[in-house]
Amino acid sequence: MKTVTIDMPKFGQVVLKNYTHLSHEALLAVLKMRNHPDVRKKMFDHDPITESEHFHFINRLSKRTDTEHFLVLYQDKILGAINVTDADEQAQSAYVGMFSNLESTHPMAAFILENALIYYGFDQRQFTALIAEVLEENKNVIALHQRFGFRPAPTDTNGVVRLVLSNVIEKNKGSHG
Amino acid sequence: MNKVSDLVLEVVRELGSDQENKALVNADLETPLFGRNLDSMGIVFLVTDLEARISEEWDLAITLADERAMSQNTSPFRSVKTLTQYTQTLLDEAKTSA
């Protein structure tokens, strides 16, 4: 999907723009966000991303049907990005991730990004489970996911915490949206 | 100091302890929050903790993070004082309609 508009009960409209349909300038803004040192250190690969690697990555995304990355806008401001990767249509589950635009001065950015991720996964894509894998030293990110109902699940990968959220959208619509 | 400011300060100080943030551990009403001592992830922790404590204390459900909070002339998340004032307003409304 090119652009998805989500209507959140507590925040109103949030716009998700697929990376594969962004302008060159917008993609450079995405690269800048991806390369922020505080974003990189939370990723599995800490190395800065070159412009060439970034555009190859975008190019590869356009050929995949199981993976989507979105820029998240609220009131025309970029709050960050969310992604749904390795979607398993049979298992109705997908891996999810997010990062903030660290130049954003919006106090609700993390609230809105996490809600956008959950609503897109459950409401739009109808997954029954969302899986987040986070480096174990990223205690705040783990705690953030847990505040929204993600629960730890077993994993064989050392240094990684796996968290799973089952579809609770109807039950929690009033509390998190 | 009233009960709401005591509660807000308690939650802020506990969060400061979790986040190893001295300014929050020693918070008073003038302590800045968002932009100085908390990022937007910290605001999630503060809001969810405070909403839970209010529910325990008064058995009332209030929503501190929504469009209304964002439309205030002064952001509720600017300082402990502004958060206390906004929390008090929401609590008064919730008590009236309960």
Short mmCIF file of C-alpha atoms in Angstrom, two decimals:
data_model
loop_
_atom_site.label_atom_id
_atom_site.label_comp_id
_atom_site.label_asym_id
_atom_site.label_seq_id
_atom_site.Cartn_x
_atom_site.Cartn_y
_atom_site.Cartn_z
CA MET A 1 0.00 0.00 0.00
CA LYS A 2 1.27 3.46 -0.90
CA THR A 3 -0.28 5.53 1.84
CA VAL A 4 -2.38 4.40 4.77
CA THR A 5 -4.38 6.72 6.97
CA ILE A 6 -5.16 5.42 10.43
CA ASP A 7 -7.81 7.06 12.57
CA MET A 8 -6.84 6.66 16.21
CA PRO A 9 -9.48 7.30 18.86
CA LYS A 10 -7.12 9.32 21.07
CA PHE A 11 -4.96 11.06 18.49
CA GLY A 12 -6.96 11.38 15.28
CA GLN A 13 -5.40 10.78 11.88
CA VAL A 14 -1.94 9.34 11.46
CA VAL A 15 -0.54 8.94 7.95
CA LEU A 16 1.77 6.09 6.96
CA LYS A 17 3.74 6.59 3.72
CA ASN A 18 5.36 3.55 2.18
CA TYR A 19 9.10 4.05 1.56
CA THR A 20 8.69 2.66 -1.93
CA HIS A 21 6.52 5.61 -2.95
CA LEU A 22 8.46 8.44 -1.30
CA SER A 23 10.24 11.18 -3.22
CA HIS A 24 14.04 11.21 -3.41
CA GLU A 25 14.14 14.07 -0.87
CA ALA A 26 11.88 12.20 1.55
CA LEU A 27 14.06 9.10 1.21
CA LEU A 28 17.12 11.17 2.07
CA ALA A 29 15.26 12.35 5.18
CA VAL A 30 14.60 8.68 6.02
CA LEU A 31 18.32 7.92 5.58
CA LYS A 32 19.18 10.77 7.94
CA MET A 33 16.81 9.34 10.56
CA ARG A 34 18.19 5.81 10.06
CA ASN A 35 21.74 7.09 10.51
CA HIS A 36 21.16 9.08 13.68
CA PRO A 37 23.73 7.67 16.16
CA ASP A 38 21.04 7.06 18.79
CA VAL A 39 18.99 5.07 16.24
CA ARG A 40 21.98 3.09 14.91
CA LYS A 41 23.11 1.97 18.35
CA LYS A 42 19.71 0.31 18.93
CA MET A 43 19.88 -1.65 15.66
CA PHE A 44 21.37 -5.09 15.11
CA ASP A 45 23.90 -3.52 12.72
CA HIS A 46 25.42 -0.35 14.22
CA ASP A 47 27.35 0.76 11.12
CA PRO A 48 26.20 3.93 9.33
CA ILE A 49 24.25 3.27 6.12
CA THR A 50 25.63 4.74 2.91
CA GLU A 51 23.35 6.48 0.41
CA SER A 52 23.96 3.69 -2.07
CA GLU A 53 23.06 0.98 0.50
CA HIS A 54 19.95 2.92 1.46
CA PHE A 55 18.66 3.18 -2.10
CA HIS A 56 19.45 -0.49 -2.77
CA PHE A 57 17.43 -1.33 0.31
CA ILE A 58 14.48 0.76 -0.96
CA ASN A 59 14.78 -0.87 -4.37
CA ARG A 60 14.68 -4.34 -2.83
CA LEU A 61 11.62 -3.37 -0.79
CA SER A 62 9.66 -2.64 -3.94
CA LYS A 63 10.11 -6.30 -4.96
CA ARG A 64 8.99 -7.79 -1.65
CA THR A 65 5.42 -8.48 -0.65
CA ASP A 66 6.16 -9.66 2.88
CA THR A 67 7.87 -6.49 4.06
CA GLU A 68 6.72 -2.89 4.33
CA HIS A 69 8.41 0.18 5.78
CA PHE A 70 6.46 3.38 6.41
CA LEU A 71 7.30 6.93 7.29
CA VAL A 72 4.86 8.04 10.00
CA LEU A 73 3.39 11.54 9.83
CA TYR A 74 1.16 13.24 12.36
CA GLN A 75 -0.19 16.70 11.66
CA ASP A 76 2.25 16.88 8.71
CA LYS A 77 5.28 16.28 10.93
CA ILE A 78 7.53 13.23 10.61
CA LEU A 79 7.44 11.31 13.90
CA GLY A 80 9.52 8.35 12.77
CA ALA A 81 9.10 5.07 10.95
CA ILE A 82 7.49 1.69 11.47
CA ASN A 83 7.98 -1.56 9.65
CA VAL A 84 6.33 -4.93 9.19
CA THR A 85 8.76 -7.57 7.97
CA ASP A 86 8.70 -11.25 7.06
CA ALA A 87 4.92 -11.32 7.17
CA ASP A 88 3.69 -14.88 7.36
CA GLU A 89 0.21 -14.89 5.85
CA GLN A 90 -0.40 -18.48 6.91
CA ALA A 91 0.59 -17.92 10.53
CA GLN A 92 -1.02 -14.45 10.37
CA SER A 93 2.00 -12.97 12.10
CA ALA A 94 4.78 -10.56 11.27
CA TYR A 95 7.90 -9.03 12.76
CA VAL A 96 7.54 -5.36 13.59
CA GLY A 97 9.89 -2.52 14.35
CA MET A 98 9.97 1.22 14.75
CA PHE A 99 12.28 4.13 15.34
CA SER A 100 11.72 7.77 16.19
CA ASN A 101 12.68 10.86 14.26
CA LEU A 102 15.03 12.13 16.94
CA GLU A 103 14.65 15.66 15.62
CA SER A 104 10.92 15.52 16.36
CA THR A 105 9.83 17.61 19.33
CA HIS A 106 6.49 15.89 19.69
CA PRO A 107 6.01 14.55 23.23
CA MET A 108 3.54 11.93 22.00
CA ALA A 109 5.82 10.56 19.25
CA ALA A 110 6.50 7.20 20.95
CA PHE A 111 2.81 6.80 21.87
CA ILE A 112 1.71 7.46 18.32
CA LEU A 113 4.40 5.29 16.66
CA GLU A 114 3.63 2.29 18.86
CA ASN A 115 -0.11 2.75 18.35
CA ALA A 116 0.38 3.11 14.59
CA LEU A 117 2.34 -0.14 14.53
CA ILE A 118 -0.34 -2.01 16.43
CA TYR A 119 -3.26 -0.57 14.45
CA TYR A 120 -1.58 -1.18 11.12
CA GLY A 121 -0.69 -4.76 12.06
CA PHE A 122 -4.03 -5.73 13.52
CA ASP A 123 -6.57 -3.38 11.96
CA GLN A 124 -5.24 -3.05 8.43
CA ARG A 125 -3.29 -6.26 7.94
CA GLN A 126 -5.41 -8.46 10.21
CA PHE A 127 -2.43 -10.24 11.76
CA THR A 128 -3.16 -12.15 14.92
CA ALA A 129 0.32 -11.76 16.38
CA LEU A 130 3.05 -9.13 16.13
CA ILE A 131 6.62 -10.07 17.03
CA ALA A 132 9.28 -7.58 18.07
CA GLU A 133 12.92 -8.57 18.50
CA VAL A 134 15.01 -6.10 20.47
CA LEU A 135 18.64 -6.12 21.60
CA GLU A 136 18.57 -7.01 25.29
CA GLU A 137 20.52 -3.88 26.28
CA ASN A 138 17.72 -1.68 24.89
CA LYS A 139 15.81 -1.83 28.15
CA ASN A 140 13.66 1.22 27.37
CA VAL A 141 12.49 -0.15 24.02
CA ILE A 142 11.62 -3.47 25.65
CA ALA A 143 9.74 -1.63 28.42
CA LEU A 144 7.95 0.51 25.84
CA HIS A 145 6.66 -2.53 23.95
CA GLN A 146 5.62 -4.13 27.24
CA ARG A 147 3.56 -1.05 28.17
CA PHE A 148 1.50 -1.77 25.07
CA GLY A 149 0.94 -5.40 25.95
CA PHE A 150 3.87 -7.18 24.25
CA ARG A 151 4.99 -10.16 26.33
CA PRO A 152 8.34 -11.99 26.35
CA ALA A 153 8.54 -15.18 24.31
CA PRO A 154 11.27 -17.81 23.98
CA THR A 155 14.05 -17.22 21.46
CA ASP A 156 17.26 -19.07 20.56
CA THR A 157 19.08 -15.87 19.60
CA ASN A 158 21.60 -14.72 22.19
CA GLY A 159 21.40 -11.07 23.23
CA VAL A 160 17.93 -10.62 21.79
CA VAL A 161 14.62 -10.34 23.59
CA ARG A 162 11.62 -11.56 21.63
CA LEU A 163 8.27 -9.98 22.47
CA VAL A 164 4.89 -11.00 21.14
CA LEU A 165 1.61 -9.12 21.08
CA SER A 166 -1.55 -11.07 20.36
CA ASN A 167 -4.48 -9.31 18.75
CA VAL A 168 -6.17 -7.34 21.49
CA ILE A 169 -7.25 -4.40 19.36
CA GLU A 170 -10.94 -4.62 20.13
CA LYS A 171 -10.33 -5.18 23.82
CA ASN A 172 -7.83 -2.35 24.17
CA LYS A 173 -9.19 0.15 21.67
CA GLY A 174 -10.22 2.45 24.49
CA SER A 175 -7.01 2.23 26.49
CA HIS A 176 -4.22 2.60 23.95
CA GLY A 177 -5.72 4.26 20.91
CA MET B 1 1.28 20.70 48.08
CA ASN B 2 -1.88 18.68 47.57
CA LYS B 3 -2.58 15.03 47.00
CA VAL B 4 -2.33 15.27 43.20
CA SER B 5 1.02 17.03 43.23
CA ASP B 6 2.30 14.53 45.81
CA LEU B 7 1.24 11.67 43.55
CA VAL B 8 2.72 13.23 40.40
CA LEU B 9 6.00 13.90 42.23
CA GLU B 10 6.09 10.36 43.55
CA VAL B 11 5.60 8.90 40.06
CA VAL B 12 8.19 11.27 38.54
CA ARG B 13 10.75 10.40 41.25
CA GLU B 14 10.17 6.65 40.80
CA LEU B 15 10.65 7.04 37.06
CA GLY B 16 13.82 9.04 37.75
CA SER B 17 15.09 6.16 39.82
CA ASP B 18 14.31 3.66 37.02
CA GLN B 19 15.95 5.90 34.43
CA GLU B 20 18.88 6.84 36.70
CA ASN B 21 18.04 10.50 36.20
CA LYS B 22 19.10 12.58 39.22
CA ALA B 23 17.02 15.61 38.27
CA LEU B 24 13.88 13.46 38.28
CA VAL B 25 14.84 11.63 41.48
CA ASN B 26 15.12 15.05 43.19
CA ALA B 27 12.16 16.54 41.30
CA ASP B 28 10.08 19.42 42.60
CA LEU B 29 7.21 21.26 40.93
CA GLU B 30 9.55 23.33 38.75
CA THR B 31 11.41 20.33 37.32
CA PRO B 32 11.19 20.28 33.51
CA LEU B 33 9.97 17.07 31.92
CA PHE B 34 9.74 16.62 28.12
CA GLY B 35 12.72 17.88 26.19
CA ARG B 36 15.01 18.19 29.22
CA ASN B 37 14.61 15.11 31.39
CA LEU B 38 12.35 12.87 29.33
CA ASP B 39 12.08 11.95 25.66
CA SER B 40 8.79 10.80 24.13
CA MET B 41 9.47 7.23 25.31
CA GLY B 42 9.86 8.55 28.86
CA ILE B 43 6.52 10.34 28.47
CA VAL B 44 4.89 6.96 27.72
CA PHE B 45 6.32 5.55 30.97
CA LEU B 46 5.29 8.61 32.97
CA VAL B 47 1.76 8.76 31.57
CA THR B 48 1.03 5.04 31.89
CA ASP B 49 2.40 4.96 35.46
CA LEU B 50 0.46 8.05 36.48
CA GLU B 51 -2.81 6.86 34.92
CA ALA B 52 -2.43 3.53 36.74
CA ARG B 53 -1.73 5.23 40.08
CA ILE B 54 -4.73 7.53 39.67
CA SER B 55 -6.92 4.54 38.92
CA GLU B 56 -5.64 2.82 42.09
CA GLU B 57 -6.00 5.94 44.24
CA TRP B 58 -9.36 7.34 43.07
CA ASP B 59 -10.82 4.49 41.01
CA LEU B 60 -11.13 6.90 38.10
CA ALA B 61 -9.90 6.45 34.53
CA ILE B 62 -8.36 9.56 33.00
CA THR B 63 -6.50 9.97 29.72
CA LEU B 64 -3.40 12.12 29.96
CA ALA B 65 -2.11 11.48 26.45
CA ASP B 66 -4.45 12.45 23.65
CA GLU B 67 -5.28 15.24 21.19
CA ARG B 68 -6.70 17.36 24.00
CA ALA B 69 -3.40 17.27 25.89
CA MET B 70 -1.64 18.36 22.71
CA SER B 71 -4.03 21.24 22.13
CA GLN B 72 -3.35 22.91 25.50
CA ASN B 73 -1.71 26.33 25.30
CA THR B 74 0.97 25.06 27.66
CA SER B 75 1.97 21.44 27.17
CA PRO B 76 1.07 19.34 30.22
CA PHE B 77 4.41 17.59 29.78
CA ARG B 78 6.51 20.75 30.10
CA SER B 79 7.12 20.43 33.85
CA VAL B 80 5.91 18.65 36.98
CA LYS B 81 3.77 21.73 37.71
CA THR B 82 2.00 21.77 34.33
CA LEU B 83 1.43 18.01 34.54
CA THR B 84 -0.01 18.39 38.04
CA GLN B 85 -2.35 21.17 36.89
CA TYR B 86 -3.57 19.18 33.90
CA THR B 87 -4.01 16.02 35.99
CA GLN B 88 -6.01 17.99 38.55
CA THR B 89 -8.27 19.39 35.80
CA LEU B 90 -8.95 15.91 34.39
CA LEU B 91 -9.55 14.46 37.84
CA ASP B 92 -12.01 17.23 38.74
CA GLU B 93 -13.92 16.55 35.51
CA ALA B 94 -13.89 12.80 36.09
CA LYS B 95 -15.16 13.23 39.67
CA THR B 96 -17.96 15.51 38.46
CA SER B 97 -19.13 13.07 35.81
CA ALA B 98 -18.68 9.95 37.98
#
